[in-house]
mmCIF file with all atom_site columns, C-alpha atoms in Angstrom:
data_model
loop_
_atom_site.group_PDB
_atom_site.id
_atom_site.type_symbol
_atom_site.label_atom_id
_atom_site.label_alt_id
_atom_site.label_comp_id
_atom_site.label_asym_id
_atom_site.label_entity_id
_atom_site.label_seq_id
_atom_site.pdbx_PDB_ins_code
_atom_site.Cartn_x
_atom_site.Cartn_y
_atom_site.Cartn_z
_atom_site.occupancy
_atom_site.B_iso_or_equiv
_atom_site.pdbx_formal_charge
_atom_site.auth_seq_id
_atom_site.auth_comp_id
_atom_site.auth_asym_id
_atom_site.auth_atom_id
_atom_site.pdbx_PDB_model_num
ATOM 1   C CA . UNK J 1 1   ? 65.723 103.762 77.654 1.00 56.00 ? 1   UNK J CA 1
ATOM 2   C CA . UNK J 1 2   ? 64.802 105.862 80.653 1.00 61.00 ? 2   UNK J CA 1
ATOM 3   C CA . UNK J 1 3   ? 61.908 107.952 79.389 1.00 72.00 ? 3   UNK J CA 1
ATOM 4   C CA . UNK J 1 4   ? 58.231 107.060 79.122 1.00 80.00 ? 4   UNK J CA 1
ATOM 5   C CA . UNK J 1 5   ? 56.142 108.764 76.415 1.00 84.00 ? 5   UNK J CA 1
ATOM 6   C CA . UNK J 1 6   ? 53.033 107.732 78.331 1.00 83.00 ? 6   UNK J CA 1
ATOM 7   C CA . UNK J 1 7   ? 53.719 110.736 80.576 1.00 85.00 ? 7   UNK J CA 1
ATOM 8   C CA . UNK J 1 8   ? 53.019 113.053 77.597 1.00 89.00 ? 8   UNK J CA 1
ATOM 9   C CA . UNK J 1 9   ? 49.321 112.732 76.670 1.00 92.00 ? 9   UNK J CA 1
ATOM 10  C CA . UNK J 1 10  ? 49.683 114.770 73.445 1.00 93.00 ? 10  UNK J CA 1
ATOM 11  C CA . UNK J 1 11  ? 52.532 112.549 72.191 1.00 94.00 ? 11  UNK J CA 1
ATOM 12  C CA . UNK J 1 12  ? 50.458 109.498 73.041 1.00 94.00 ? 12  UNK J CA 1
ATOM 13  C CA . UNK J 1 13  ? 47.453 110.952 71.186 1.00 95.00 ? 13  UNK J CA 1
ATOM 14  C CA . UNK J 1 14  ? 49.534 111.591 68.070 1.00 96.00 ? 14  UNK J CA 1
ATOM 15  C CA . UNK J 1 15  ? 50.910 108.058 68.258 1.00 96.00 ? 15  UNK J CA 1
ATOM 16  C CA . UNK J 1 16  ? 54.610 108.799 68.742 1.00 97.00 ? 16  UNK J CA 1
ATOM 17  C CA . UNK J 1 17  ? 56.780 105.817 69.613 1.00 96.00 ? 17  UNK J CA 1
ATOM 18  C CA . UNK J 1 18  ? 60.150 106.081 71.309 1.00 96.00 ? 18  UNK J CA 1
ATOM 19  C CA . UNK J 1 19  ? 62.929 103.790 70.099 1.00 95.00 ? 19  UNK J CA 1
ATOM 20  C CA . UNK J 1 20  ? 66.015 105.423 71.591 1.00 95.00 ? 20  UNK J CA 1
ATOM 21  C CA . UNK J 1 21  ? 66.566 107.687 74.582 1.00 94.00 ? 21  UNK J CA 1
ATOM 22  C CA . UNK J 1 22  ? 70.112 107.349 75.846 1.00 94.00 ? 22  UNK J CA 1
ATOM 23  C CA . UNK J 1 23  ? 73.364 109.288 76.190 1.00 95.00 ? 23  UNK J CA 1
ATOM 24  C CA . UNK J 1 24  ? 71.992 112.526 74.741 1.00 95.00 ? 24  UNK J CA 1
ATOM 25  C CA . UNK J 1 25  ? 70.312 110.908 71.764 1.00 97.00 ? 25  UNK J CA 1
ATOM 26  C CA . UNK J 1 26  ? 66.725 110.089 70.934 1.00 96.00 ? 26  UNK J CA 1
ATOM 27  C CA . UNK J 1 27  ? 64.802 108.520 68.088 1.00 98.00 ? 27  UNK J CA 1
ATOM 28  C CA . UNK J 1 28  ? 61.029 108.743 67.713 1.00 98.00 ? 28  UNK J CA 1
ATOM 29  C CA . UNK J 1 29  ? 58.705 107.413 65.032 1.00 97.00 ? 29  UNK J CA 1
ATOM 30  C CA . UNK J 1 30  ? 55.388 108.909 63.959 1.00 97.00 ? 30  UNK J CA 1
ATOM 31  C CA . UNK J 1 31  ? 52.857 107.632 61.454 1.00 97.00 ? 31  UNK J CA 1
ATOM 32  C CA . UNK J 1 32  ? 50.525 110.579 60.779 1.00 96.00 ? 32  UNK J CA 1
ATOM 33  C CA . UNK J 1 33  ? 46.828 109.912 60.309 1.00 95.00 ? 33  UNK J CA 1
ATOM 34  C CA . UNK J 1 34  ? 44.433 111.844 58.081 1.00 94.00 ? 34  UNK J CA 1
ATOM 35  C CA . UNK J 1 35  ? 43.209 113.887 61.070 1.00 95.00 ? 35  UNK J CA 1
ATOM 36  C CA . UNK J 1 36  ? 46.765 115.234 61.441 1.00 96.00 ? 36  UNK J CA 1
ATOM 37  C CA . UNK J 1 37  ? 46.576 116.956 58.066 1.00 95.00 ? 37  UNK J CA 1
ATOM 38  C CA . UNK J 1 38  ? 46.009 120.536 57.064 1.00 95.00 ? 38  UNK J CA 1
ATOM 39  C CA . UNK J 1 39  ? 43.773 122.009 54.338 1.00 95.00 ? 39  UNK J CA 1
ATOM 40  C CA . UNK J 1 40  ? 46.429 121.249 51.702 1.00 94.00 ? 40  UNK J CA 1
ATOM 41  C CA . UNK J 1 41  ? 46.437 117.511 52.445 1.00 93.00 ? 41  UNK J CA 1
ATOM 42  C CA . UNK J 1 42  ? 49.873 117.377 54.081 1.00 95.00 ? 42  UNK J CA 1
ATOM 43  C CA . UNK J 1 43  ? 50.895 116.851 57.702 1.00 97.00 ? 43  UNK J CA 1
ATOM 44  C CA . UNK J 1 44  ? 50.009 119.908 59.800 1.00 97.00 ? 44  UNK J CA 1
ATOM 45  C CA . UNK J 1 45  ? 53.019 121.964 60.880 1.00 96.00 ? 45  UNK J CA 1
ATOM 46  C CA . UNK J 1 46  ? 51.849 121.804 64.488 1.00 96.00 ? 46  UNK J CA 1
ATOM 47  C CA . UNK J 1 47  ? 52.055 118.003 64.440 1.00 97.00 ? 47  UNK J CA 1
ATOM 48  C CA . UNK J 1 48  ? 55.555 118.197 62.960 1.00 97.00 ? 48  UNK J CA 1
ATOM 49  C CA . UNK J 1 49  ? 56.635 120.737 65.572 1.00 97.00 ? 49  UNK J CA 1
ATOM 50  C CA . UNK J 1 50  ? 55.239 118.476 68.298 1.00 97.00 ? 50  UNK J CA 1
ATOM 51  C CA . UNK J 1 51  ? 57.373 115.620 66.962 1.00 97.00 ? 51  UNK J CA 1
ATOM 52  C CA . UNK J 1 52  ? 60.443 117.873 66.994 1.00 97.00 ? 52  UNK J CA 1
ATOM 53  C CA . UNK J 1 53  ? 59.655 119.171 70.479 1.00 96.00 ? 53  UNK J CA 1
ATOM 54  C CA . UNK J 1 54  ? 59.243 115.711 72.010 1.00 96.00 ? 54  UNK J CA 1
ATOM 55  C CA . UNK J 1 55  ? 62.315 114.443 70.163 1.00 96.00 ? 55  UNK J CA 1
ATOM 56  C CA . UNK J 1 56  ? 64.405 117.261 71.635 1.00 95.00 ? 56  UNK J CA 1
ATOM 57  C CA . UNK J 1 57  ? 62.967 116.812 75.124 1.00 93.00 ? 57  UNK J CA 1
ATOM 58  C CA . UNK J 1 58  ? 63.715 113.092 75.178 1.00 93.00 ? 58  UNK J CA 1
ATOM 59  C CA . UNK J 1 59  ? 67.306 113.691 74.053 1.00 95.00 ? 59  UNK J CA 1
ATOM 60  C CA . UNK J 1 60  ? 67.739 116.305 76.803 1.00 93.00 ? 60  UNK J CA 1
ATOM 61  C CA . UNK J 1 61  ? 66.155 114.095 79.475 1.00 90.00 ? 61  UNK J CA 1
ATOM 62  C CA . UNK J 1 62  ? 68.251 111.077 78.516 1.00 91.00 ? 62  UNK J CA 1
ATOM 63  C CA . UNK J 1 63  ? 71.274 112.426 80.381 1.00 90.00 ? 63  UNK J CA 1
ATOM 64  C CA . UNK J 1 64  ? 69.384 113.619 83.440 1.00 82.00 ? 64  UNK J CA 1
ATOM 65  C CA . UNK J 1 65  ? 66.442 111.276 84.094 1.00 76.00 ? 65  UNK J CA 1
ATOM 66  C CA . UNK J 1 66  ? 63.708 112.578 86.338 1.00 76.00 ? 66  UNK J CA 1
ATOM 67  C CA . UNK J 1 67  ? 64.472 116.244 85.671 1.00 79.00 ? 67  UNK J CA 1
ATOM 68  C CA . UNK J 1 68  ? 61.636 117.947 83.803 1.00 77.00 ? 68  UNK J CA 1
ATOM 69  C CA . UNK J 1 69  ? 62.365 119.977 80.692 1.00 81.00 ? 69  UNK J CA 1
ATOM 70  C CA . UNK J 1 70  ? 60.313 122.680 79.044 1.00 87.00 ? 70  UNK J CA 1
ATOM 71  C CA . UNK J 1 71  ? 60.887 124.313 75.688 1.00 91.00 ? 71  UNK J CA 1
ATOM 72  C CA . UNK J 1 72  ? 61.744 128.000 75.943 1.00 91.00 ? 72  UNK J CA 1
ATOM 73  C CA . UNK J 1 73  ? 62.590 128.591 72.293 1.00 94.00 ? 73  UNK J CA 1
ATOM 74  C CA . UNK J 1 74  ? 62.101 126.619 69.126 1.00 95.00 ? 74  UNK J CA 1
ATOM 75  C CA . UNK J 1 75  ? 62.280 127.584 65.480 1.00 94.00 ? 75  UNK J CA 1
ATOM 76  C CA . UNK J 1 76  ? 62.190 125.631 62.272 1.00 95.00 ? 76  UNK J CA 1
ATOM 77  C CA . UNK J 1 77  ? 62.105 126.270 58.568 1.00 96.00 ? 77  UNK J CA 1
ATOM 78  C CA . UNK J 1 78  ? 59.988 123.786 56.647 1.00 94.00 ? 78  UNK J CA 1
ATOM 79  C CA . UNK J 1 79  ? 61.836 122.834 53.459 1.00 95.00 ? 79  UNK J CA 1
ATOM 80  C CA . UNK J 1 80  ? 59.063 120.700 51.940 1.00 95.00 ? 80  UNK J CA 1
ATOM 81  C CA . UNK J 1 81  ? 55.726 119.244 53.012 1.00 94.00 ? 81  UNK J CA 1
ATOM 82  C CA . UNK J 1 82  ? 55.380 115.885 54.720 1.00 94.00 ? 82  UNK J CA 1
ATOM 83  C CA . UNK J 1 83  ? 52.852 114.010 52.600 1.00 90.00 ? 83  UNK J CA 1
ATOM 84  C CA . UNK J 1 84  ? 49.930 112.265 54.272 1.00 90.00 ? 84  UNK J CA 1
ATOM 85  C CA . UNK J 1 85  ? 50.431 108.859 52.667 1.00 87.00 ? 85  UNK J CA 1
ATOM 86  C CA . UNK J 1 86  ? 48.817 105.761 54.129 1.00 83.00 ? 86  UNK J CA 1
ATOM 87  C CA . UNK J 1 87  ? 51.369 104.098 56.424 1.00 83.00 ? 87  UNK J CA 1
ATOM 88  C CA . UNK J 1 88  ? 54.066 106.741 55.826 1.00 91.00 ? 88  UNK J CA 1
ATOM 89  C CA . UNK J 1 89  ? 56.385 107.110 58.775 1.00 96.00 ? 89  UNK J CA 1
ATOM 90  C CA . UNK J 1 90  ? 58.276 110.176 59.977 1.00 97.00 ? 90  UNK J CA 1
ATOM 91  C CA . UNK J 1 91  ? 61.391 109.821 62.112 1.00 97.00 ? 91  UNK J CA 1
ATOM 92  C CA . UNK J 1 92  ? 62.665 112.359 64.627 1.00 97.00 ? 92  UNK J CA 1
ATOM 93  C CA . UNK J 1 93  ? 66.318 112.143 65.664 1.00 98.00 ? 93  UNK J CA 1
ATOM 94  C CA . UNK J 1 94  ? 67.482 114.264 68.587 1.00 97.00 ? 94  UNK J CA 1
ATOM 95  C CA . UNK J 1 95  ? 70.997 115.030 69.778 1.00 98.00 ? 95  UNK J CA 1
ATOM 96  C CA . UNK J 1 96  ? 71.960 116.977 72.866 1.00 96.00 ? 96  UNK J CA 1
ATOM 97  C CA . UNK J 1 97  ? 74.624 119.511 71.887 1.00 96.00 ? 97  UNK J CA 1
ATOM 98  C CA . UNK J 1 98  ? 75.264 121.210 75.229 1.00 94.00 ? 98  UNK J CA 1
ATOM 99  C CA . UNK J 1 99  ? 73.789 121.213 78.701 1.00 90.00 ? 99  UNK J CA 1
ATOM 100 C CA . UNK J 1 100 ? 74.173 123.741 81.467 1.00 88.00 ? 100 UNK J CA 1
ATOM 101 C CA . UNK J 1 101 ? 72.723 123.526 84.964 1.00 83.00 ? 101 UNK J CA 1
ATOM 102 C CA . UNK J 1 102 ? 69.374 124.927 83.768 1.00 85.00 ? 102 UNK J CA 1
ATOM 103 C CA . UNK J 1 103 ? 69.338 124.694 79.970 1.00 89.00 ? 103 UNK J CA 1
ATOM 104 C CA . UNK J 1 104 ? 69.824 122.124 77.237 1.00 92.00 ? 104 UNK J CA 1
ATOM 105 C CA . UNK J 1 105 ? 70.673 122.892 73.631 1.00 94.00 ? 105 UNK J CA 1
ATOM 106 C CA . UNK J 1 106 ? 69.330 120.197 71.340 1.00 95.00 ? 106 UNK J CA 1
#
């Protein structure tokens, strides 16, 4: 594993943990807390998007350590809510599909 989540304060604040970051793949775990919820009592979409964003970035960085990545475009369609259940864990799995000199598609 060649990536340190401690360099991303927001990921650290949300409590993301990194289990895999190697050969274009990443795996992160996230146990949402009540403060990460929205007014409907489910995990806030912004927290979910943050998990996706960091998952993609770690997959991209795994093949080119030390090179910073920034998200230029990201879209998702939420199919169902992520319930805020005590101790419930969400898992983000990233896979690098293609990399050019300046861009990564994850």
